[in-house]
Amino acid sequence: MANKILLAGKSGSGKTYSLRTLDPKTTFIICPDEKNPPFEGWRKNYIMQDETGKFHPGKCNYYKVTDWGKIRDVLTYVSEKRLDVKTVVLDTITYAMIAEFMAKAKVTGYSKFTEMGANVYETLKMIDGLRDDLTVIVCAHTDYVEENGQGMSVFAVPGGKLVQDVVKPVGMFLVVLETKVKKVGDNVEYKFMVSNNTSNMAKVPSGIFASAEIDNDMNVVLEAINKYENG
């Protein structure tokens, strides 16, 4: 069973930036956002096309794609054929949902939301069946809502609440990190929240981290989880 981590936060709050510390030799990024990575030197480290000018999962490690079937296919391929890859990132699942929603914008009825819910559930569930030494980081955007006078962040869903109300994706993860941006003097700090404070989604098993906030560094997160699990 592969490990999976949910990394949630608002746009521009450091989700993708936190991936800068991952080793590109063992990392594969699936990018429904269809943007280039914000890392110095990314062109030599993240390969999007082979010598024929096309994406090939055996030769590339960065895939711009929104189609759910293709996302699941490349997850399976990496698990079975790319044993050099230890970390897969889906950045972000939100834009896979947005792409599906917009493709069906003129479709009336509730079925399009049911199909989106099924795609999110199937994709998150199939990660559990990938090889044991693989970690899949799922990035997602957040919305802010108020319930009973309490403001809180929630898993963002474009166009409908079926994914939140029925699929409940946050509950499918043992580790949920949420980004936090704060100003300290003249500086802006980017952090991960790792414990629930009643207004966020964060949750991590007790003992992995010593504080409620940690630096925005995904490699540090993976090392801490590995130490926790393997001693």
Short mmCIF file of C-alpha atoms in Angstrom, two decimals:
data_model
loop_
_atom_site.label_atom_id
_atom_site.label_comp_id
_atom_site.label_asym_id
_atom_site.label_seq_id
_atom_site.Cartn_x
_atom_site.Cartn_y
_atom_site.Cartn_z
CA MET A 1 0.00 0.00 0.00
CA ALA A 2 1.43 3.37 -1.04
CA ASN A 3 1.53 6.28 1.35
CA LYS A 4 -0.56 9.28 0.40
CA ILE A 5 -0.42 12.83 1.67
CA LEU A 6 -2.94 15.62 1.12
CA LEU A 7 -1.35 19.06 0.77
CA ALA A 8 -4.07 21.72 0.82
CA GLY A 9 -4.06 25.49 0.65
CA LYS A 10 -5.03 28.61 -1.21
CA SER A 11 -3.46 29.52 -4.53
CA GLY A 12 -0.05 31.11 -4.03
CA SER A 13 0.36 29.82 -0.48
CA GLY A 14 3.31 27.54 -1.23
CA LYS A 15 1.92 24.14 -2.25
CA THR A 16 3.96 23.72 -5.43
CA TYR A 17 6.92 25.67 -4.03
CA SER A 18 7.27 23.13 -1.22
CA LEU A 19 8.16 20.48 -3.81
CA ARG A 20 11.42 22.28 -4.65
CA THR A 21 13.34 20.15 -2.13
CA LEU A 22 12.29 16.80 -3.62
CA ASP A 23 14.92 14.88 -5.59
CA PRO A 24 13.89 15.13 -9.27
CA LYS A 25 15.68 11.82 -9.96
CA THR A 26 13.10 10.00 -7.82
CA THR A 27 10.10 12.32 -8.32
CA PHE A 28 7.33 12.26 -10.91
CA ILE A 29 4.91 15.21 -11.12
CA ILE A 30 1.46 14.91 -12.69
CA CYS A 31 0.22 18.45 -13.28
CA PRO A 32 -3.48 19.07 -14.06
CA ASP A 33 -2.73 22.77 -13.43
CA GLU A 34 -0.72 22.54 -16.69
CA LYS A 35 1.86 25.05 -15.48
CA ASN A 36 5.64 24.92 -15.38
CA PRO A 37 7.27 24.18 -12.01
CA PRO A 38 8.47 27.23 -10.03
CA PHE A 39 11.90 25.75 -9.33
CA GLU A 40 15.25 27.13 -10.37
CA GLY A 41 16.77 24.85 -13.01
CA TRP A 42 13.56 22.92 -13.61
CA ARG A 43 14.13 22.51 -17.36
CA LYS A 44 17.08 20.16 -16.79
CA ASN A 45 15.46 18.31 -13.90
CA TYR A 46 11.84 17.82 -15.00
CA ILE A 47 11.40 16.34 -18.47
CA MET A 48 8.06 16.80 -20.27
CA GLN A 49 8.91 15.38 -23.73
CA ASP A 50 11.11 12.64 -25.10
CA GLU A 51 13.32 12.91 -28.20
CA THR A 52 10.23 12.69 -30.43
CA GLY A 53 8.63 15.72 -28.79
CA LYS A 54 5.96 13.69 -27.00
CA PHE A 55 5.33 12.70 -23.41
CA HIS A 56 6.41 9.15 -22.54
CA PRO A 57 5.97 7.89 -18.95
CA GLY A 58 9.11 5.79 -19.23
CA LYS A 59 11.35 8.70 -20.19
CA CYS A 60 9.69 11.77 -18.67
CA ASN A 61 8.93 12.84 -15.10
CA TYR A 62 6.53 15.76 -15.62
CA TYR A 63 3.11 15.32 -17.20
CA LYS A 64 0.63 18.12 -17.92
CA VAL A 65 -2.74 16.37 -18.07
CA THR A 66 -6.31 16.86 -16.83
CA ASP A 67 -7.96 13.65 -18.07
CA TRP A 68 -8.81 11.36 -15.14
CA GLY A 69 -8.22 8.17 -17.09
CA LYS A 70 -4.76 9.29 -18.18
CA ILE A 71 -3.94 10.37 -14.62
CA ARG A 72 -4.83 6.91 -13.29
CA ASP A 73 -2.98 5.21 -16.16
CA VAL A 74 0.27 7.06 -15.44
CA LEU A 75 -0.05 6.36 -11.70
CA THR A 76 -0.31 2.67 -12.50
CA TYR A 77 2.58 2.84 -14.98
CA VAL A 78 4.89 4.56 -12.50
CA SER A 79 4.00 2.08 -9.78
CA GLU A 80 4.65 -0.94 -11.99
CA LYS A 81 7.39 0.20 -14.39
CA ARG A 82 9.20 3.21 -12.89
CA LEU A 83 10.79 1.64 -9.84
CA ASP A 84 13.27 4.52 -9.74
CA VAL A 85 10.43 6.85 -8.76
CA LYS A 86 9.67 7.03 -5.04
CA THR A 87 7.46 10.13 -4.93
CA VAL A 88 4.55 11.07 -7.21
CA VAL A 89 2.84 14.45 -6.97
CA LEU A 90 -0.63 15.29 -8.30
CA ASP A 91 -0.61 19.10 -8.57
CA THR A 92 -3.51 19.81 -8.26
CA ILE A 93 -6.50 17.50 -8.09
CA THR A 94 -8.61 20.67 -8.02
CA TYR A 95 -7.76 21.52 -11.63
CA ALA A 96 -8.61 18.01 -12.77
CA MET A 97 -12.06 18.66 -11.29
CA ILE A 98 -12.24 22.11 -12.88
CA ALA A 99 -11.34 20.70 -16.30
CA GLU A 100 -14.07 18.07 -16.03
CA PHE A 101 -16.62 20.60 -14.80
CA MET A 102 -15.89 23.04 -17.63
CA ALA A 103 -15.94 20.27 -20.25
CA LYS A 104 -19.49 19.48 -19.08
CA ALA A 105 -20.58 23.06 -18.36
CA LYS A 106 -23.43 22.88 -20.87
CA VAL A 107 -24.60 19.49 -19.66
CA THR A 108 -27.76 19.81 -17.57
CA GLY A 109 -28.70 17.60 -14.68
CA TYR A 110 -26.96 16.12 -11.66
CA SER A 111 -25.11 13.31 -13.43
CA LYS A 112 -22.01 15.42 -14.16
CA PHE A 113 -21.47 15.94 -10.43
CA THR A 114 -21.92 12.23 -9.78
CA GLU A 115 -19.31 11.48 -12.45
CA MET A 116 -16.89 14.00 -10.90
CA GLY A 117 -17.39 12.43 -7.48
CA ALA A 118 -16.74 8.99 -8.93
CA ASN A 119 -13.53 10.17 -10.60
CA VAL A 120 -12.18 11.77 -7.42
CA TYR A 121 -13.04 8.70 -5.35
CA GLU A 122 -11.64 6.21 -7.85
CA THR A 123 -8.40 8.17 -8.25
CA LEU A 124 -7.78 8.60 -4.52
CA LYS A 125 -8.77 5.02 -3.75
CA MET A 126 -6.53 3.44 -6.39
CA ILE A 127 -3.48 5.09 -4.81
CA ASP A 128 -3.81 2.64 -1.91
CA GLY A 129 -3.09 -0.23 -4.28
CA LEU A 130 0.17 1.17 -5.62
CA ARG A 131 3.53 -0.27 -4.51
CA ASP A 132 4.58 -0.02 -0.90
CA ASP A 133 7.67 2.16 -1.36
CA LEU A 134 5.76 4.88 -3.24
CA THR A 135 4.45 8.12 -1.70
CA VAL A 136 1.76 10.05 -3.56
CA ILE A 137 1.30 13.71 -2.63
CA VAL A 138 -2.08 15.08 -3.68
CA CYS A 139 -2.23 18.88 -3.81
CA ALA A 140 -5.60 20.60 -3.52
CA HIS A 141 -7.03 24.09 -3.23
CA THR A 142 -9.08 25.19 -0.25
CA ASP A 143 -12.21 27.29 0.18
CA TYR A 144 -13.18 29.22 3.30
CA VAL A 145 -16.67 28.73 4.78
CA GLU A 146 -18.52 29.65 7.94
CA GLU A 147 -20.59 27.17 9.91
CA ASN A 148 -22.37 28.13 13.13
CA GLY A 149 -20.28 31.29 13.32
CA GLN A 150 -17.00 29.40 12.97
CA GLY A 151 -14.82 30.06 9.94
CA MET A 152 -12.88 27.13 8.53
CA SER A 153 -11.05 25.95 5.44
CA VAL A 154 -12.51 23.10 3.39
CA PHE A 155 -11.52 21.00 0.39
CA ALA A 156 -12.41 23.15 -2.63
CA VAL A 157 -14.85 21.63 -5.10
CA PRO A 158 -15.77 23.45 -8.34
CA GLY A 159 -19.46 23.62 -9.15
CA GLY A 160 -20.94 21.40 -6.45
CA LYS A 161 -20.66 19.84 -3.00
CA LEU A 162 -21.05 16.15 -3.82
CA VAL A 163 -17.31 15.51 -3.46
CA GLN A 164 -17.28 17.17 -0.03
CA ASP A 165 -20.52 15.67 1.23
CA VAL A 166 -20.29 12.14 -0.16
CA VAL A 167 -16.69 11.33 -1.12
CA LYS A 168 -15.20 13.24 1.85
CA PRO A 169 -11.65 13.21 0.43
CA VAL A 170 -9.96 14.56 3.58
CA GLY A 171 -11.03 11.42 5.42
CA MET A 172 -9.17 9.27 2.88
CA PHE A 173 -5.78 10.58 4.10
CA LEU A 174 -3.85 9.83 7.28
CA VAL A 175 -1.61 12.87 6.74
CA VAL A 176 -3.12 16.24 5.79
CA LEU A 177 -0.94 19.35 5.61
CA GLU A 178 -2.34 22.82 5.14
CA THR A 179 -0.29 25.80 3.99
CA LYS A 180 -0.01 28.99 6.01
CA VAL A 181 1.48 32.33 4.98
CA LYS A 182 2.31 34.86 7.66
CA LYS A 183 4.22 38.12 7.86
CA VAL A 184 6.97 38.35 10.46
CA GLY A 185 8.43 41.84 10.55
CA ASP A 186 9.46 42.69 7.01
CA ASN A 187 9.52 39.03 5.97
CA VAL A 188 6.85 36.64 4.70
CA GLU A 189 7.08 33.08 6.01
CA TYR A 190 5.60 30.02 4.34
CA LYS A 191 4.65 27.20 6.70
CA PHE A 192 2.73 23.94 6.92
CA MET A 193 0.10 23.46 9.62
CA VAL A 194 0.21 19.86 10.82
CA SER A 195 -2.46 19.78 13.54
CA ASN A 196 -6.10 20.81 13.62
CA ASN A 197 -6.87 24.13 15.27
CA THR A 198 -10.67 23.93 14.64
CA SER A 199 -10.42 26.19 11.59
CA ASN A 200 -8.16 24.13 9.31
CA MET A 201 -8.08 20.60 7.85
CA ALA A 202 -4.61 19.61 9.04
CA LYS A 203 -4.02 16.29 10.78
CA VAL A 204 -0.93 14.17 11.33
CA PRO A 205 -0.42 11.14 13.62
CA SER A 206 0.94 12.14 16.99
CA GLY A 207 4.71 11.91 17.25
CA ILE A 208 5.72 12.79 13.69
CA PHE A 209 6.27 16.49 14.35
CA ALA A 210 7.09 18.31 17.58
CA SER A 211 5.20 21.52 16.74
CA ALA A 212 1.90 22.56 15.19
CA GLU A 213 3.67 24.38 12.34
CA ILE A 214 6.72 23.34 10.33
CA ASP A 215 8.73 24.80 7.46
CA ASN A 216 7.37 24.63 3.94
CA ASP A 217 9.66 21.78 2.87
CA MET A 218 8.22 18.54 1.48
CA ASN A 219 11.48 16.62 1.76
CA VAL A 220 11.54 17.31 5.52
CA VAL A 221 7.98 15.99 5.71
CA LEU A 222 8.85 12.76 3.91
CA GLU A 223 11.94 12.20 6.07
CA ALA A 224 9.90 12.72 9.25
CA ILE A 225 7.21 10.27 8.13
CA ASN A 226 9.83 7.70 7.15
CA LYS A 227 11.51 8.02 10.56
CA TYR A 228 8.14 7.69 12.30
CA GLU A 229 7.16 4.59 10.35
CA ASN A 230 10.51 2.80 10.28
CA GLY A 231 12.29 4.09 13.38
#
